[in-house]
CSV table of C-alpha atoms in Angstrom, one decimal:
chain,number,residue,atom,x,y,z
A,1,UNK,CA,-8.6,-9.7,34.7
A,2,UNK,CA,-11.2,-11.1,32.2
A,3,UNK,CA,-9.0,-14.2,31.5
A,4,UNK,CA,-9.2,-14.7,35.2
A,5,UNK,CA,-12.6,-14.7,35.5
A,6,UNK,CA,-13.1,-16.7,32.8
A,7,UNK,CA,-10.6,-19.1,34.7
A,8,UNK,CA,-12.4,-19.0,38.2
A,9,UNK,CA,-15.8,-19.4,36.3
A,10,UNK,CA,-14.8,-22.4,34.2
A,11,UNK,CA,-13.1,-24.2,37.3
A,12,UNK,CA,-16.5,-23.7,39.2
A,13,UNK,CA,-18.5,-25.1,36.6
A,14,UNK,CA,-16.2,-28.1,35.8
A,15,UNK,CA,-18.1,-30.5,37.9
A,16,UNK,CA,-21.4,-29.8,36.4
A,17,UNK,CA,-20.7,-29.5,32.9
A,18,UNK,CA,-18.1,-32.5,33.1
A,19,UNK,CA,-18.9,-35.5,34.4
A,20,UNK,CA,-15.5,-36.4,36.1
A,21,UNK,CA,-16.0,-40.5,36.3
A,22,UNK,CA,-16.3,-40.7,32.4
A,23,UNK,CA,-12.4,-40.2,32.9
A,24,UNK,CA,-11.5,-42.1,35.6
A,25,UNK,CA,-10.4,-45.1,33.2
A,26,UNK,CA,-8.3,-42.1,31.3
A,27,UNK,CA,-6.7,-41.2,34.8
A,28,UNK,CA,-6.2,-44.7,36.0
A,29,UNK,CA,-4.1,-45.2,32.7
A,30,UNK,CA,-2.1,-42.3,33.1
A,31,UNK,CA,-1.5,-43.6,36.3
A,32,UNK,CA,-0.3,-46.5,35.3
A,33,UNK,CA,2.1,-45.6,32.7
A,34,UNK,CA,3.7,-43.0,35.5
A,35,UNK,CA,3.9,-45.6,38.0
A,36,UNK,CA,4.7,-48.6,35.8
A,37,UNK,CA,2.3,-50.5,38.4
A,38,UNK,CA,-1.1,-52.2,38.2
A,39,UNK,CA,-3.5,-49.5,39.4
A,40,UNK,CA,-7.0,-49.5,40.5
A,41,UNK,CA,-8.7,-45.8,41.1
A,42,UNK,CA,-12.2,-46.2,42.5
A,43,UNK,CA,-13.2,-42.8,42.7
A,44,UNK,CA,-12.4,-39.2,40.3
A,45,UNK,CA,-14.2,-36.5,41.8
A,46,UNK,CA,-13.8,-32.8,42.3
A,47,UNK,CA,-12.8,-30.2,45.4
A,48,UNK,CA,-13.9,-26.3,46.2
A,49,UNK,CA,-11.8,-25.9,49.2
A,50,UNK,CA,-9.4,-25.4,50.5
A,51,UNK,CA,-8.5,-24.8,46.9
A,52,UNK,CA,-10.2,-25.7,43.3
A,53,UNK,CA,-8.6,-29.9,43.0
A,54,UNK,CA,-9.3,-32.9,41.0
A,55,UNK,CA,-9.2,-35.5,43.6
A,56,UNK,CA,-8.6,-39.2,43.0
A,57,UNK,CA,-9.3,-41.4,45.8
A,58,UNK,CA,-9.2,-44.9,47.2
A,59,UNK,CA,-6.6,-46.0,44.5
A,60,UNK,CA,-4.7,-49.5,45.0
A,61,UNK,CA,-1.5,-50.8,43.7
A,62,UNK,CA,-0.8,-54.1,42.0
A,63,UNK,CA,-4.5,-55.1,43.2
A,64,UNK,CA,-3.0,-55.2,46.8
A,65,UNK,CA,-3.4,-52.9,49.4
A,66,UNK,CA,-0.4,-54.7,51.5
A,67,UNK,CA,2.0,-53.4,48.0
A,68,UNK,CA,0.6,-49.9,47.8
A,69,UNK,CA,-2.4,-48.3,48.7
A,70,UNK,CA,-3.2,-44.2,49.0
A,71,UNK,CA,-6.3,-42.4,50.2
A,72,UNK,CA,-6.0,-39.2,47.7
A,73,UNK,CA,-4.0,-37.7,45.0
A,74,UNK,CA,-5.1,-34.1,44.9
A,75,UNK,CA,-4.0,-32.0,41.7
A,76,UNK,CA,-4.6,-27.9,42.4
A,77,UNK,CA,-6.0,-26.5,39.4
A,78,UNK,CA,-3.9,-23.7,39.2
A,79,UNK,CA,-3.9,-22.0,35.8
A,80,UNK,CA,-0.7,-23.5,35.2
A,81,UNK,CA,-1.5,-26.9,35.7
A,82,UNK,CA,-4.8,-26.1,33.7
A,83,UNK,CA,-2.3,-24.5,30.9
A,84,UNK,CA,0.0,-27.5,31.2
A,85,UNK,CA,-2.4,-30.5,31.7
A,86,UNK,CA,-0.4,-33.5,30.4
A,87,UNK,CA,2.9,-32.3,30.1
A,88,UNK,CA,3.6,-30.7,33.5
A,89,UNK,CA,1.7,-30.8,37.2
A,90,UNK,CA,2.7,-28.3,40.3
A,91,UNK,CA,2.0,-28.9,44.1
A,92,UNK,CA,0.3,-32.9,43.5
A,93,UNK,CA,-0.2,-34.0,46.7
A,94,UNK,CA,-0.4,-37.7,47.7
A,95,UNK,CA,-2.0,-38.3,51.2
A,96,UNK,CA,-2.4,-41.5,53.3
A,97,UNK,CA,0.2,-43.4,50.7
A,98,UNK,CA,0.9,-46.7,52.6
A,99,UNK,CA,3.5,-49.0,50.8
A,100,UNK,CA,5.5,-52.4,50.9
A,101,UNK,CA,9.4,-51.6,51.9
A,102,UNK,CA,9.8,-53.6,48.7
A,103,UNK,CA,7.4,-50.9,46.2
A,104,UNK,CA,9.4,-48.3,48.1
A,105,UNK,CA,12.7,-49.0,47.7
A,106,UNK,CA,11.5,-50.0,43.7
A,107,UNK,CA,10.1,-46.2,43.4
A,108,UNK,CA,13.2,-44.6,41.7
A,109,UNK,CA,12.6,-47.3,39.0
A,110,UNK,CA,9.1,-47.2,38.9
A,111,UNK,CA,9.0,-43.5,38.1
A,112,UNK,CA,11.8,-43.6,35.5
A,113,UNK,CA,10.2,-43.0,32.3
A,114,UNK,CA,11.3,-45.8,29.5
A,115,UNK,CA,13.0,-44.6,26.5
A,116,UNK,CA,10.7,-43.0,24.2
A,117,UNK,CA,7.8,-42.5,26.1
A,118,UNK,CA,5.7,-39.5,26.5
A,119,UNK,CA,4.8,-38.8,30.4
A,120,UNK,CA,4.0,-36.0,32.5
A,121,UNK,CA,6.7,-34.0,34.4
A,122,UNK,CA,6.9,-33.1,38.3
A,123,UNK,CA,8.7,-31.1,40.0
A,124,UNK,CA,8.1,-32.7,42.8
A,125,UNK,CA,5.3,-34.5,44.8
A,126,UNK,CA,4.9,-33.7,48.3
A,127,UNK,CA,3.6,-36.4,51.0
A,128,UNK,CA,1.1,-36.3,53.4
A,129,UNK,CA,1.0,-39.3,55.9
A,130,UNK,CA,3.2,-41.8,54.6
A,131,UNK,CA,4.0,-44.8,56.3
A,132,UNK,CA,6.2,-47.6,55.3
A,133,UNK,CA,4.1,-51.0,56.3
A,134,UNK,CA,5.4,-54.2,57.0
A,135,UNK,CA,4.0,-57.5,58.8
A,136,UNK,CA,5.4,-56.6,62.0
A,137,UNK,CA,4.8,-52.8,62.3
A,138,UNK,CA,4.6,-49.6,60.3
A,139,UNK,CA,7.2,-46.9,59.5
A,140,UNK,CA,5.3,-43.5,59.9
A,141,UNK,CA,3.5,-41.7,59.2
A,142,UNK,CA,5.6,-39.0,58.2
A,143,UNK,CA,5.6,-35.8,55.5
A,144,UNK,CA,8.0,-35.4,53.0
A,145,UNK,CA,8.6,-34.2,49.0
A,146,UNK,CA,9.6,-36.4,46.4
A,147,UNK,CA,11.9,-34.2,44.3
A,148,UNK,CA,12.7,-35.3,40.4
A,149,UNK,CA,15.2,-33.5,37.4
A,150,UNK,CA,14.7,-32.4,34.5
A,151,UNK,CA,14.2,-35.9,32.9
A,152,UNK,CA,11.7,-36.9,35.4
A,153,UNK,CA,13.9,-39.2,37.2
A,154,UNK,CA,13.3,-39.3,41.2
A,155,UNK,CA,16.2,-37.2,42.3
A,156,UNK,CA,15.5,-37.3,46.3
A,157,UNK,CA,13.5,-37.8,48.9
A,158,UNK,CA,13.1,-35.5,51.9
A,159,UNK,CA,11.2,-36.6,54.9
A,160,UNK,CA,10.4,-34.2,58.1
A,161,UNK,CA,8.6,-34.6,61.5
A,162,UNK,CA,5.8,-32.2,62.6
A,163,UNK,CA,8.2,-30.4,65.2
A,164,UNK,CA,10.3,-29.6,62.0
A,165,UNK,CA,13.4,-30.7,64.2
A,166,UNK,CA,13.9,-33.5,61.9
A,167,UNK,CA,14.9,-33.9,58.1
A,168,UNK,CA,15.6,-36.8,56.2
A,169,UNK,CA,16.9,-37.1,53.4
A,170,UNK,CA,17.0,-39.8,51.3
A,171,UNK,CA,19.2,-40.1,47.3
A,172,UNK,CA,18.8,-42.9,44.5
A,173,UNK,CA,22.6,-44.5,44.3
A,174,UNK,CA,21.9,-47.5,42.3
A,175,UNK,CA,20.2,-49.5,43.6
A,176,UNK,CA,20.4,-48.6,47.1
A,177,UNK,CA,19.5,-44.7,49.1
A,178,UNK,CA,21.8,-42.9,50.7
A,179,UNK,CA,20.7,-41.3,53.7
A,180,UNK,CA,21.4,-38.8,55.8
A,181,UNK,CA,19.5,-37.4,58.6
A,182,UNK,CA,19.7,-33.7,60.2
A,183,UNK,CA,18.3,-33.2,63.8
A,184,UNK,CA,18.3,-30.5,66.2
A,185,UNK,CA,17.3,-29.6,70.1
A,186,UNK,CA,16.2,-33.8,69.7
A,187,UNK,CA,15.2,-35.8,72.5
A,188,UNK,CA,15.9,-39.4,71.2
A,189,UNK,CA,14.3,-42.3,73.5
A,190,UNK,CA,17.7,-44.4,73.7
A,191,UNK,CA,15.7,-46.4,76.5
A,192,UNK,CA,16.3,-42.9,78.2
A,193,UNK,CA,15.2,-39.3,76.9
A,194,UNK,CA,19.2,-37.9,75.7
A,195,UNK,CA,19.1,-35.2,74.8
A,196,UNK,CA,21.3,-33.9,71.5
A,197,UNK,CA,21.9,-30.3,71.0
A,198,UNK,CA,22.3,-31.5,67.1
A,199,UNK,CA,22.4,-34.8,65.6
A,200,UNK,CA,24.2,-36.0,62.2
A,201,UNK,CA,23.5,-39.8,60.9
A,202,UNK,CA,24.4,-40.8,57.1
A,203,UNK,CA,24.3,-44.0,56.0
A,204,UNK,CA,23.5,-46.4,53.4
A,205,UNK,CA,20.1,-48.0,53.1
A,206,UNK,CA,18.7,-51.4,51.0
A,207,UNK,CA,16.2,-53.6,51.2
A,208,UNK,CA,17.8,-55.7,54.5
A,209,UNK,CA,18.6,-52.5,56.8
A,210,UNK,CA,20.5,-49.5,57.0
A,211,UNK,CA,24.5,-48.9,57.9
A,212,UNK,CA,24.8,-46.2,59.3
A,213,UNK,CA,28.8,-45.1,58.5
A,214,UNK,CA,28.9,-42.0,60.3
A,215,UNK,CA,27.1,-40.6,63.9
A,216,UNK,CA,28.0,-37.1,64.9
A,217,UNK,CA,26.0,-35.7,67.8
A,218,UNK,CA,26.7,-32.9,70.0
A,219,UNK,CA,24.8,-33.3,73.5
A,220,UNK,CA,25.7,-31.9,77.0
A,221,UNK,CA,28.4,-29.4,75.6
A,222,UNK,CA,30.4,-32.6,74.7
A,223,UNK,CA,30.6,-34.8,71.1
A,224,UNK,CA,29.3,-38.2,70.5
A,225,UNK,CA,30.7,-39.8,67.5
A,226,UNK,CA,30.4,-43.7,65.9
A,227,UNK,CA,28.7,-46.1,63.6
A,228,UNK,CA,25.7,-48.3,63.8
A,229,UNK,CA,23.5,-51.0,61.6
A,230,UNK,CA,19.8,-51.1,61.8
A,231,UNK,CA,18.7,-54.9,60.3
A,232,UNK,CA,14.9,-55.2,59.8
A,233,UNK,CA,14.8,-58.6,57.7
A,234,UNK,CA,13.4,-60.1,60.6
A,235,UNK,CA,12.2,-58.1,63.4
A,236,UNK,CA,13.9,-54.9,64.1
A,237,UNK,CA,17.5,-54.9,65.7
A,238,UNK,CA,19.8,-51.7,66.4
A,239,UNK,CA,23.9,-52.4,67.2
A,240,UNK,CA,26.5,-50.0,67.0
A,241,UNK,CA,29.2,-48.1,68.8
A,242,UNK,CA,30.2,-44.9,69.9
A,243,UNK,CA,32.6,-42.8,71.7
A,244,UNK,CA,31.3,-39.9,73.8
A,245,UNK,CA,34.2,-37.1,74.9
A,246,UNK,CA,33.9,-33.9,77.5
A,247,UNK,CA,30.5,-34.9,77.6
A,248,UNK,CA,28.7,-33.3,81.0
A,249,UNK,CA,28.1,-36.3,83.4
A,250,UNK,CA,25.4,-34.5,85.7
A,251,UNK,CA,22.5,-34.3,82.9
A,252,UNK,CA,23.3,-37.5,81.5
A,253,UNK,CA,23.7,-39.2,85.0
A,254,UNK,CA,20.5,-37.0,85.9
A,255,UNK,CA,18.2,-39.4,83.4
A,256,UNK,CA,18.7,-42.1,85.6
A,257,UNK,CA,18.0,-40.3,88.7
A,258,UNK,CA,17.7,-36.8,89.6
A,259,UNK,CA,18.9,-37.0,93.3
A,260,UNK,CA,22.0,-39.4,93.7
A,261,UNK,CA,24.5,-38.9,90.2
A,262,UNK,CA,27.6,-37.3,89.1
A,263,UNK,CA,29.2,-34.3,87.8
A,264,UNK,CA,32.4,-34.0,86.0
A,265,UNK,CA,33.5,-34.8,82.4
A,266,UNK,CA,32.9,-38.2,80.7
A,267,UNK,CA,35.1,-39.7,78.0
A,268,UNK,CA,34.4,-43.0,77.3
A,269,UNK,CA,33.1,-45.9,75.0
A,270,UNK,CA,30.0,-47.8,75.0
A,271,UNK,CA,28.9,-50.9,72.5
A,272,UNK,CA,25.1,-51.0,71.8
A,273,UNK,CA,22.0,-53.4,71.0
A,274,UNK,CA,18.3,-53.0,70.7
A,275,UNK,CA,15.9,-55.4,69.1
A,276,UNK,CA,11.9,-55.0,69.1
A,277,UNK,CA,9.1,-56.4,67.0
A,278,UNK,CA,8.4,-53.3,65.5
A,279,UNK,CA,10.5,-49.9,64.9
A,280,UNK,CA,8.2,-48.4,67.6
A,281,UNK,CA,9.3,-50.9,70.3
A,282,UNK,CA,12.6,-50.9,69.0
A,283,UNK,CA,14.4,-48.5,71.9
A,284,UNK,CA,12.0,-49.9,74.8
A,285,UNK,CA,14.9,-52.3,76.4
A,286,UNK,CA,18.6,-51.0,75.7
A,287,UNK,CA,21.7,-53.5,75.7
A,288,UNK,CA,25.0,-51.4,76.5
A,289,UNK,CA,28.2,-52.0,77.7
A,290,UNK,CA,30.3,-49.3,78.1
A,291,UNK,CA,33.3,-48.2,79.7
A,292,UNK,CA,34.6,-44.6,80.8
A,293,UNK,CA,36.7,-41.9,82.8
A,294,UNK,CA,34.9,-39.2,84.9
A,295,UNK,CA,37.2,-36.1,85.8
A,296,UNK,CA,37.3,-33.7,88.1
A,297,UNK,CA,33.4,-34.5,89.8
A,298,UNK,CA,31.7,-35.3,92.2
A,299,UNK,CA,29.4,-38.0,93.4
A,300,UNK,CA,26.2,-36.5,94.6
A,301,UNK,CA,24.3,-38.1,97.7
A,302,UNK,CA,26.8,-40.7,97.9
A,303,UNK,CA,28.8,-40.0,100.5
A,304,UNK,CA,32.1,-42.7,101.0
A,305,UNK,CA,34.1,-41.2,103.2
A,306,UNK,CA,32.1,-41.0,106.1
A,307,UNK,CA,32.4,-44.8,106.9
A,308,UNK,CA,36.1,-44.3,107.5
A,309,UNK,CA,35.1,-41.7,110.5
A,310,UNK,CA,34.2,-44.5,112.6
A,311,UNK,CA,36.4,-47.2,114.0
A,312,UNK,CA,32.5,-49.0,115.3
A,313,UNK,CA,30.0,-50.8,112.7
A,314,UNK,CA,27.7,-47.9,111.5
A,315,UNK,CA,25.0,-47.9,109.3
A,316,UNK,CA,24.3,-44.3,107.1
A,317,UNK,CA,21.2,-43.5,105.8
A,318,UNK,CA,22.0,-39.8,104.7
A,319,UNK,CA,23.4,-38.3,101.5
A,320,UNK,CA,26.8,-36.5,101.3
A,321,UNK,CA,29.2,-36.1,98.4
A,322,UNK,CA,32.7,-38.0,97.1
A,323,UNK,CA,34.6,-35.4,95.5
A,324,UNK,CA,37.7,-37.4,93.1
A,325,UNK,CA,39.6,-36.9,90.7
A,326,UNK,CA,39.3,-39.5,88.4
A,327,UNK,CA,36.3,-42.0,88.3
A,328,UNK,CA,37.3,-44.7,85.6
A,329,UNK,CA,34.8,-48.0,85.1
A,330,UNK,CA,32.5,-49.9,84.0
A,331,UNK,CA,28.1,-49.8,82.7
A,332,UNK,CA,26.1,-52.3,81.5
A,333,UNK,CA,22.5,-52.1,81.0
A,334,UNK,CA,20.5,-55.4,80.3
A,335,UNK,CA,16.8,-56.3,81.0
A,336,UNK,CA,16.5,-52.8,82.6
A,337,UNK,CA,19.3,-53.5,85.7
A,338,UNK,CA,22.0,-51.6,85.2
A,339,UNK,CA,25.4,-52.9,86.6
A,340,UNK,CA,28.7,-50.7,87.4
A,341,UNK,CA,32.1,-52.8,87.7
A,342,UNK,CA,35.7,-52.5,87.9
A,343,UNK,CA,34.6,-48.8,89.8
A,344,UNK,CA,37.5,-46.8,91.0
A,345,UNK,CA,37.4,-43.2,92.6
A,346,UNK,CA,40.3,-41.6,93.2
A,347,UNK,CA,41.0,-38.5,95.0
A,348,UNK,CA,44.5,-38.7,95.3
A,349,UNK,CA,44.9,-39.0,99.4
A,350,UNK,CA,41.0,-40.9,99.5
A,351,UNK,CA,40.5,-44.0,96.9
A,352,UNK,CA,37.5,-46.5,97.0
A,353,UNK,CA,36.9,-49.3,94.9
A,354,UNK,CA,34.2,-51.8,94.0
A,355,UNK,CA,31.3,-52.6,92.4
A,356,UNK,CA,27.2,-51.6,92.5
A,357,UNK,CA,23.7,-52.8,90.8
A,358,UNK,CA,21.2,-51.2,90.4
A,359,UNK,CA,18.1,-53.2,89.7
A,360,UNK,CA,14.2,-52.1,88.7
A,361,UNK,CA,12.0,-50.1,91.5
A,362,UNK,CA,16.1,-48.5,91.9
A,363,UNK,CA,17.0,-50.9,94.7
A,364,UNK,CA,20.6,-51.0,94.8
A,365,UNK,CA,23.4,-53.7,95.9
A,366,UNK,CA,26.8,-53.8,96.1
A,367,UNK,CA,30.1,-53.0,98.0
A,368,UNK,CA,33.3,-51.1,98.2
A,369,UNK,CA,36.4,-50.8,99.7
A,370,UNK,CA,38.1,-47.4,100.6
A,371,UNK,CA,41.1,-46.0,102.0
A,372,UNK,CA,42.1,-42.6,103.0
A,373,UNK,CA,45.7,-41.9,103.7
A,374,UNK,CA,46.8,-38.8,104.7
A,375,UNK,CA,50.3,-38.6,106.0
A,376,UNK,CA,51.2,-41.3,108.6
A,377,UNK,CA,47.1,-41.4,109.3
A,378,UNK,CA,45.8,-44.3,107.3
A,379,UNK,CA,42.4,-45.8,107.6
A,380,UNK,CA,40.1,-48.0,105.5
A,381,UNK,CA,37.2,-49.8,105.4
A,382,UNK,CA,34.8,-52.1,103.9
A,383,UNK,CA,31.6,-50.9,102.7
A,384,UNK,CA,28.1,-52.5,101.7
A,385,UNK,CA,26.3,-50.7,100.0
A,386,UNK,CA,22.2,-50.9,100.0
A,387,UNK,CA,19.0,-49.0,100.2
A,388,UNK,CA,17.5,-47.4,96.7
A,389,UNK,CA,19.3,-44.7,94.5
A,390,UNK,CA,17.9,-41.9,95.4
A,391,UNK,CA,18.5,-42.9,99.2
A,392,UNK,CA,21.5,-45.0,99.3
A,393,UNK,CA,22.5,-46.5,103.0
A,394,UNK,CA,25.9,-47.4,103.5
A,395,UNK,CA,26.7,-50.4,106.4
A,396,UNK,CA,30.0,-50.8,107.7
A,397,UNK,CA,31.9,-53.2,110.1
A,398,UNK,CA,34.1,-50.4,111.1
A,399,UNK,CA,36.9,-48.5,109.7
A,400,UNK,CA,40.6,-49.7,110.7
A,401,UNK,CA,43.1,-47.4,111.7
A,402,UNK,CA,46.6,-47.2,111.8
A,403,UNK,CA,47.7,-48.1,115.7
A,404,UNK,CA,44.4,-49.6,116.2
A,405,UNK,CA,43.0,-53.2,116.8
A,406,UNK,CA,40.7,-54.2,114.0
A,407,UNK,CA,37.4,-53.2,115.1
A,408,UNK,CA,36.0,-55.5,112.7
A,409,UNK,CA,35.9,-57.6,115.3
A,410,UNK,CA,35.6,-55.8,118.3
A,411,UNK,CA,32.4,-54.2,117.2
A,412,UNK,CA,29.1,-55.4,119.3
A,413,UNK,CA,26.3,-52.9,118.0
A,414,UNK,CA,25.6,-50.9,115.0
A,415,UNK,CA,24.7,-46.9,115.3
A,416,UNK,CA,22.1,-45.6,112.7
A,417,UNK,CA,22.6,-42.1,111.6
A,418,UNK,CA,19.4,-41.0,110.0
A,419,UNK,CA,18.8,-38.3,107.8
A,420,UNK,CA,19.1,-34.7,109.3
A,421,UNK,CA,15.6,-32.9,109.0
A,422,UNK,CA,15.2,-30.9,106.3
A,423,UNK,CA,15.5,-27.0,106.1
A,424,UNK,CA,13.1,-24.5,106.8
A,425,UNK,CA,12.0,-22.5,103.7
């Protein structure tokens, strides 16, 4: 108890008694010879809260802020760093570190002590609002722990966002990192919010980008696996591919409208491509092509059998549902219009092919043909399809029927079925 009063009194007093700038040139060395770097420390000075600190602030690397700059370095003055001071440090913090990707990626061999030389050993750092700057945007900022061995050699890197959903972690291997990145119950902004039950990426990242050699995601009770390349030499630009299987198609269909999508079980393939000025505007406008099979669904307030009821042109401006099968075609999203082709539903006595856009403001265009045959009965029709997504209108020459004239040309006015009246609560 007396040698902890002695402690608490002596790390009160340590301002007054000591003035902390006469050392400042002893702590800019020392900083140095860990670092390897050119370093500038304007400011030593000394904390009471939260907890007794030496704090060194405003220090610069290489005499440029644009290689390396950090607000504070804060080192608790626990009795064991106080009992250790020069050979070992606990719980140093670095807050408001902002660095070149080029210091960064140069860390593991900046803190790598030379042969022979005496330096101080961490266990580990841990970061405080770190950001990775570059001329066209900034990387962060994030929290993380740098980790070292026994040797003082940077071991690891672990990074993590403030929902503690996500962890990084990033491992010296020569000169490159590999990487590997955890998620959970993560919303990523793919242009649209998907949401992943759990997310997997590991990769390999250098100075020029990061390949990313292995996606594993689990999201709407189905599995999305792939590979993908993120280049940021000039700009920042995302490709890859994936392949989704028994993926739920309502929630995912959902994100691009809530009232008119589908239900059933995707399996499919899509190619991807993002580019933006910085890594913030880098999902803003997706680039996918993608094809796929839909089984056993439904398409909700879309309604393409009710044009083959009517041997007159009709137009239908009410919802409905297409029950099939199979659904099998194609996606592309470009520029924010997104463009199905090569469509076919099947529902074994009822098929319909064609095509649809949809383009910003969700104003849609496009056209199908369907057929229902059912025993000797046969009927088909073409269909044009227009309105917006969440109120799709359907026009119609007429459908033709086995035994009947075409009434594609017989027709002289169009009936307009509008939508029934909603329900009393």
């Amino acid at each position: 108890m007396i040698i902890l009063i002695i402690f608490l009194a002596f790390i009160a007093a340590l301002p007054i008694i000591v003035p902390l700038q006469l050392f400042s040139g002893d702590a800019t060395r020392l900083l140095q010879r860990i670092t390897h770097s050119n370093i500038q420390l304007q400011q030593l000075g000394f904390e009471y809260s939260p907890r007794p600190a030496l704090v060194l602030q405003d220090i610069t690397i290489d005499g440029d802020p644009a290689i390396g700059h950090i607000e504070y370095i804060r080192v608790p003055l626990t009795m064991y760093n106080v009992l250790h001071w020069g050979r070992d440090l606990r719980e140093v913090t670095v807050e408001g570190g902002h660095f070149s990707p080029q210091w960064a990626l140069q860390l593991p061999q900046k803190l790598r002590p030379q042969s022979g030389e005496a330096t101080i050993h961490f266990a580990d750092l841990h970061l405080v609002r770190t950001s990775i700057v570059r001329n066209n945007g900034e990387v962060g900022p994030v929290d993380g722990v740098l980790k070292f061995d026994s040797g003082s050699n940077l071991a690891g890197l672990t990074v993590s966002d403030s929902t503690g959903r996500m962890t990084l972690e990033i491992l010296p291997q020569g000169s490159d990192f590999a990487t590997t990145l955890n998620a959970s119950g993560w919303d990523v902004p793919l242009g649209y919010p998907v949401h992943f039950d759990s997310l997997q990426l590991k990769g390999i990242a250098n100075q020029n980008g990061l390949q990313i050699t292995e996606i594993h995601g689990e999201l709407y009770s189905g599995v999305l696996s792939g590979t993908a390349r993120v280049d940021w030499t000039d700009g920042w630009k995302l490709t890859g591919t994936v392949h989704g299987s028994s993926v739920q198609a309502e929630p995912l269909s959902k994100l691009f409208n809530p009232t008119t999508f589908v239900s059933g079980r995707i399996e499919g393939d899509a190619n991807f491509s993002y580019a933006g000025d910085s890594y913030q505007t880098l999902l803003a406008t997706p680039q996918i092509e993608s094809t796929m099979t839909i089984k056993q669904g439904a398409i909700h307030n879309f309604d393409l059998i009710a044009p083959l009821k009517s041997t007159v042109p009709v137009t239908y401006a009410r919802g409905g549902i297409t029950r099939f099968d199979t659904l099998t075609g194609g996606m592309n999203i470009a520029n924010h219009v997104v463009l199905f082709s090569n469509v076919k539903v099947d529902a074994g006595k009822f098929v319909a092919t064609g095509a649809m856009k949809v383009e910003p403001g969700n104003k849609l265009s496009g056209g199908a043909q369907a057929r229902l045959q059912a025993g000797v009965i046969a009927a088909s029709s073409q269909i044009r399809i227009g309105g917006k997504l969440e109120a799709p209108v359907f026009q119609t020459g007429g459908a033709w029927r086995q035994g009947h004239d075409d009434a594609l040309e017989q027709a002289d006015k169009v009936q307009t079925k509008e939508p029934p009246p909603p329900a009393d609560d």
